[in-house]
Coordinates of C-alpha atoms and ligand atoms in Angstrom, one line a residue:
M1 CA 10.0 -14.2 -25.9
K2 CA 9.4 -17.4 -23.8
Y3 CA 5.7 -17.9 -22.9
S4 CA 6.2 -18.0 -19.5
N5 CA 7.8 -14.3 -19.4
A6 CA 4.7 -13.1 -21.6
P7 CA 2.9 -10.3 -19.3
I8 CA -0.3 -11.1 -17.0
G9 CA -3.3 -8.9 -17.9
V10 CA -4.8 -6.7 -15.1
F11 CA -8.2 -4.8 -15.4
D12 CA -10.7 -2.5 -13.7
S13 CA -13.1 0.0 -14.2
G14 CA -10.6 2.6 -13.6
V15 CA -7.6 3.3 -11.0
G16 CA -9.1 0.8 -8.3
G17 CA -7.6 -2.2 -9.4
L18 CA -4.0 -0.5 -9.0
T19 CA -4.7 -2.0 -5.4
V20 CA -4.3 -5.0 -6.9
A21 CA -1.7 -4.4 -9.6
R22 CA 0.7 -3.1 -7.0
E23 CA 0.3 -6.6 -4.7
I24 CA 1.3 -8.8 -7.8
I25 CA 4.1 -6.3 -8.5
R26 CA 4.9 -6.4 -4.8
Q27 CA 4.4 -10.2 -4.6
L28 CA 5.6 -11.2 -7.8
P29 CA 8.8 -8.8 -9.3
Q30 CA 9.6 -11.0 -11.8
E31 CA 6.0 -10.9 -13.7
S32 CA 5.2 -8.5 -16.4
V33 CA 1.6 -6.6 -16.0
V34 CA -0.1 -5.0 -18.6
Y35 CA -2.7 -2.6 -17.1
F36 CA -6.0 -1.6 -18.6
G37 CA -8.5 1.0 -16.3
D38 CA -11.7 1.5 -18.0
T39 CA -11.4 5.2 -17.2
A40 CA -14.4 6.2 -19.8
R41 CA -16.9 3.7 -18.4
V42 CA -16.5 3.8 -14.8
P43 CA -18.1 3.4 -12.4
Y44 CA -18.9 -0.1 -12.7
G45 CA -20.7 -0.8 -9.4
S46 CA -23.8 0.8 -10.5
K47 CA -24.0 -1.0 -14.1
S48 CA -26.3 -4.1 -14.9
K49 CA -24.7 -7.5 -15.2
D50 CA -24.8 -7.5 -19.4
T51 CA -23.3 -4.2 -19.4
I52 CA -20.3 -5.6 -17.4
I53 CA -20.3 -8.6 -19.0
R54 CA -20.0 -6.8 -22.6
Y55 CA -17.3 -4.3 -21.2
S56 CA -15.2 -7.2 -19.7
R57 CA -15.2 -9.3 -22.9
Q58 CA -13.9 -6.1 -24.5
I59 CA -11.1 -5.8 -22.3
V60 CA -10.3 -9.1 -22.4
H61 CA -10.0 -8.9 -26.3
F62 CA -7.9 -5.9 -25.9
L63 CA -5.5 -7.6 -23.4
Q64 CA -5.2 -10.8 -25.6
T65 CA -3.9 -8.2 -28.3
K66 CA -1.0 -8.0 -25.9
N67 CA -0.3 -11.9 -25.5
V68 CA -1.1 -12.0 -22.1
K69 CA -0.7 -15.5 -20.3
A70 CA -3.2 -14.8 -18.0
I71 CA -5.9 -12.5 -16.9
V72 CA -6.9 -10.9 -13.4
I73 CA -10.0 -9.3 -13.2
A74 CA -8.8 -6.8 -10.6
C75 CA -12.5 -5.3 -10.0
N76 CA -15.0 -7.0 -7.2
T77 CA -18.1 -5.9 -9.5
A78 CA -16.8 -7.4 -12.8
S79 CA -15.5 -10.7 -10.8
A80 CA -19.1 -10.9 -9.3
F81 CA -20.7 -10.7 -13.0
A82 CA -18.6 -11.4 -15.5
L83 CA -15.9 -14.0 -14.5
E84 CA -17.8 -17.1 -15.6
A85 CA -18.8 -15.4 -18.8
V86 CA -15.2 -14.5 -19.8
E87 CA -13.5 -17.7 -18.4
A88 CA -15.8 -20.0 -20.4
E89 CA -14.4 -18.3 -23.6
L90 CA -10.8 -18.2 -22.9
D91 CA -8.3 -20.6 -23.1
I92 CA -5.8 -19.1 -20.6
P93 CA -6.1 -19.1 -16.7
V94 CA -8.2 -15.7 -15.6
I95 CA -9.2 -15.4 -11.8
G96 CA -11.0 -12.7 -10.3
V97 CA -10.7 -11.2 -6.8
V98 CA -13.9 -12.4 -5.3
K99 CA -12.8 -16.2 -4.2
P100 CA -9.3 -15.2 -3.0
G101 CA -10.7 -12.9 -0.4
A102 CA -14.0 -14.7 0.4
K103 CA -11.6 -18.0 1.0
T104 CA -9.3 -16.2 3.4
A105 CA -12.3 -14.7 5.4
I106 CA -13.6 -18.2 5.7
E107 CA -10.5 -19.6 7.1
T108 CA -10.2 -16.6 9.6
T109 CA -13.5 -16.5 10.8
K110 CA -14.0 -18.3 14.3
N111 CA -17.6 -17.3 15.3
K112 CA -18.6 -18.0 11.5
R113 CA -20.0 -14.2 11.1
I114 CA -18.7 -12.2 7.9
G115 CA -19.1 -8.9 6.7
I116 CA -18.7 -7.7 3.2
I117 CA -18.4 -4.5 2.0
G118 CA -18.5 -3.3 -1.8
T119 CA -20.0 -1.6 -4.5
E120 CA -24.0 -1.8 -5.0
G121 CA -23.4 -4.0 -7.7
T122 CA -21.2 -6.4 -6.0
I123 CA -23.5 -6.6 -2.8
K124 CA -26.7 -7.0 -4.7
S125 CA -25.3 -9.8 -6.8
E126 CA -24.8 -11.9 -3.4
L127 CA -21.6 -13.5 -5.1
Y128 CA -19.5 -13.3 -2.5
T129 CA -22.3 -15.0 0.1
K130 CA -23.1 -17.4 -2.1
Y131 CA -19.5 -18.7 -2.6
I132 CA -18.9 -18.3 1.4
R133 CA -22.2 -20.4 2.0
G134 CA -21.5 -22.6 -0.6
I135 CA -18.3 -23.7 1.3
D136 CA -19.7 -23.4 4.8
P137 CA -23.6 -23.3 4.8
E138 CA -23.1 -22.6 8.5
I139 CA -21.5 -19.1 8.1
E140 CA -23.7 -16.1 8.0
V141 CA -22.9 -13.2 5.8
V142 CA -23.8 -9.6 6.2
G143 CA -23.4 -7.3 3.3
K144 CA -23.3 -3.7 3.1
A145 CA -22.9 -1.3 -0.1
C146 CA -20.9 2.0 0.7
P147 CA -21.2 3.9 -2.8
L148 CA -19.4 7.2 -1.5
F149 CA -16.3 5.3 -0.9
C150 CA -14.9 4.8 -4.4
P151 CA -15.5 8.7 -5.0
L152 CA -14.1 9.6 -1.6
V153 CA -10.8 7.8 -2.4
E154 CA -10.4 9.2 -6.0
E155 CA -10.6 12.4 -4.3
G156 CA -7.7 11.6 -2.0
M157 CA -9.4 11.8 1.0
L158 CA -8.1 8.9 2.9
N159 CA -7.5 10.6 6.1
D160 CA -10.2 13.0 6.2
P161 CA -13.0 14.0 8.9
V162 CA -15.6 13.7 6.1
T163 CA -14.4 10.2 5.2
D164 CA -14.6 9.3 8.7
E165 CA -18.1 10.5 9.2
I166 CA -19.4 8.9 6.0
A167 CA -17.8 5.5 7.1
S168 CA -19.2 5.5 10.7
R169 CA -22.6 6.1 9.2
Y170 CA -22.4 3.1 6.7
L171 CA -20.6 0.9 9.0
K172 CA -23.3 1.5 11.8
D173 CA -25.2 -1.5 11.5
L174 CA -22.6 -4.2 10.5
K175 CA -21.1 -2.9 14.0
E176 CA -23.9 -4.6 15.5
E177 CA -23.9 -7.5 13.6
N178 CA -21.1 -9.2 15.9
I179 CA -19.3 -9.8 12.8
D180 CA -15.1 -11.0 13.4
S181 CA -14.0 -10.7 9.8
L182 CA -14.8 -7.9 7.3
I183 CA -14.0 -8.3 3.5
L184 CA -13.1 -4.9 1.8
G185 CA -14.8 -6.2 -1.2
C186 CA -14.2 -3.2 -3.7
T187 CA -10.8 -2.4 -5.0
H188 CA -10.4 1.2 -3.6
Y189 CA -11.5 -0.2 0.2
P190 CA -8.0 -1.3 1.2
L191 CA -6.9 2.3 1.1
L192 CA -9.7 3.0 3.6
R193 CA -8.1 -0.1 5.8
S194 CA -7.3 2.3 8.6
T195 CA -10.4 4.2 8.7
V196 CA -12.7 1.5 8.5
G197 CA -10.6 -0.7 11.2
K198 CA -11.0 2.3 13.5
I199 CA -14.6 2.0 13.3
M200 CA -14.9 -1.7 13.2
G201 CA -12.2 -2.4 16.2
E202 CA -9.5 -5.0 17.1
G203 CA -12.1 -7.5 17.3
V204 CA -12.8 -7.4 13.4
N205 CA -10.1 -8.7 11.2
L206 CA -10.1 -7.0 7.9
V207 CA -9.8 -9.2 4.7
N208 CA -8.0 -7.6 1.7
P209 CA -8.6 -9.3 -1.8
A210 CA -6.0 -7.4 -3.6
Y211 CA -3.4 -9.0 -1.5
E212 CA -5.0 -12.6 -1.2
T213 CA -5.5 -12.4 -5.3
A214 CA -1.9 -11.9 -5.7
V215 CA -0.8 -14.8 -3.7
S216 CA -3.7 -17.0 -5.6
L217 CA -2.1 -15.8 -8.9
G218 CA 1.1 -16.7 -7.8
K219 CA 0.1 -20.4 -6.7
L220 CA -2.3 -20.3 -10.3
L221 CA 0.8 -19.5 -12.2
E222 CA 2.8 -22.2 -10.3
E223 CA 0.3 -24.8 -10.9
K224 CA 0.2 -24.0 -14.5
G225 CA 4.2 -24.0 -14.8
I226 CA 4.0 -20.7 -16.3
C227 CA 5.7 -18.6 -13.6
A228 CA 8.3 -15.9 -15.3
E229 CA 11.9 -16.9 -14.6
A230 CA 13.6 -15.4 -11.7
E231 CA 16.1 -13.3 -13.9
H232 CA 13.2 -12.1 -16.2
Q233 CA 13.5 -8.2 -16.3
S234 CA 9.6 -7.6 -15.7
E235 CA 7.9 -4.5 -17.5
Y236 CA 4.8 -2.6 -16.8
S237 CA 2.5 -1.0 -19.0
F238 CA -0.8 1.1 -18.5
Y239 CA -3.8 1.7 -20.9
V240 CA -6.8 3.6 -20.2
S241 CA -9.9 4.4 -22.3
D242 CA -10.2 8.3 -21.3
A243 CA -7.9 10.9 -20.8
E244 CA -4.9 9.7 -18.6
E245 CA -3.9 12.8 -16.3
K246 CA -6.4 11.9 -13.6
F247 CA -5.4 8.3 -13.4
K248 CA -1.6 9.0 -13.8
A249 CA -1.9 11.3 -10.6
F250 CA -3.9 8.4 -8.7
A251 CA -1.6 6.0 -9.8
N252 CA 1.6 7.9 -8.9
S253 CA 0.1 8.6 -5.4
I254 CA -0.2 4.9 -4.8
M255 CA 2.4 2.9 -6.9
P256 CA 5.8 2.1 -5.5
F257 CA 7.3 3.6 -8.7
H258 CA 6.8 6.7 -11.2
I259 CA 4.5 6.1 -14.2
E260 CA 5.2 8.4 -17.1
L261 CA 3.4 6.5 -20.3
I262 CA -0.2 5.7 -20.1
E263 CA -1.6 5.1 -23.4
Q264 CA -5.4 5.9 -24.1
I265 CA -6.9 3.4 -26.4
N266 CA -10.6 3.3 -28.0
I267 CA -12.0 0.2 -25.9
E268 CA -15.2 0.1 -28.1
E269 CA -13.2 -1.3 -31.0
Y270 CA -12.3 -4.5 -29.2
Ligands
LIG1 N1 -13.6 -1.3 -9.1 C1 -14.8 -1.4 -8.5 C2 -15.1 -2.7 -7.8 O1 -14.0 -3.1 -7.3 C3 -15.4 -0.1 -7.9 C4 -15.5 1.0 -8.6 C5 -16.7 1.0 -9.8 O2 -17.6 1.2 -9.1 O3 -16.3 0.9 -10.8 O4 -16.2 -3.2 -7.7

């Protein structure tokens, strides 16, 4: 196989990274994707940096056995904690979801006040804040962890009064911060876009890191001269570390095609 037609490795703690995978598939249809969801060890959002680095290393080793030409860390928490460590050990390009989302927020804010919502790990790491302020120190960044959003999304409660109520409580303080851009800094949150948008109002631009990551990936592949050929027949494969039924149901509710085959592997072996 021609090297440029090799797959992109995409990984997340579970189903959330599928929001990134579907953007990659939509924007770069000629690219093949190998997706790994660490369903046995989810959630990452409440775990320590050392643990996330160890998990990410194992997943990268697994993806390398699939001869991937690039890796996307499709998890905000893993991007915040493990991108640097993993990048230093790889000789293929690797990108996370934090920088692409942060860059867009910097470009779109007019009043230099950006909000970020994510898991406890992502918010505590302050990586979004550090990255944004490293580029423009005048920007104020206000973060808020929303730990109940992931389980609500995974339960399919996207348009539900319970989700509306919880979102109103989480976003109450942010609403008073006069932000004009809000980064949906967790893989699951783009699926709550309309709920969050309703609460924050029209004056707040919602930034979807999943979308921005796919844009950045396209540019990166072009820069490196490793875009798949236009006539390349793309293939998609899915791996998980725990029983695949729940993953399958969720995947088939958000992906643009039906997924039948999902393989369970023992990630601790890598
Ligand atoms: N994928 C994670 C993230 O984007 C959310 C789920 C988890 O906590 O593992 O941070």
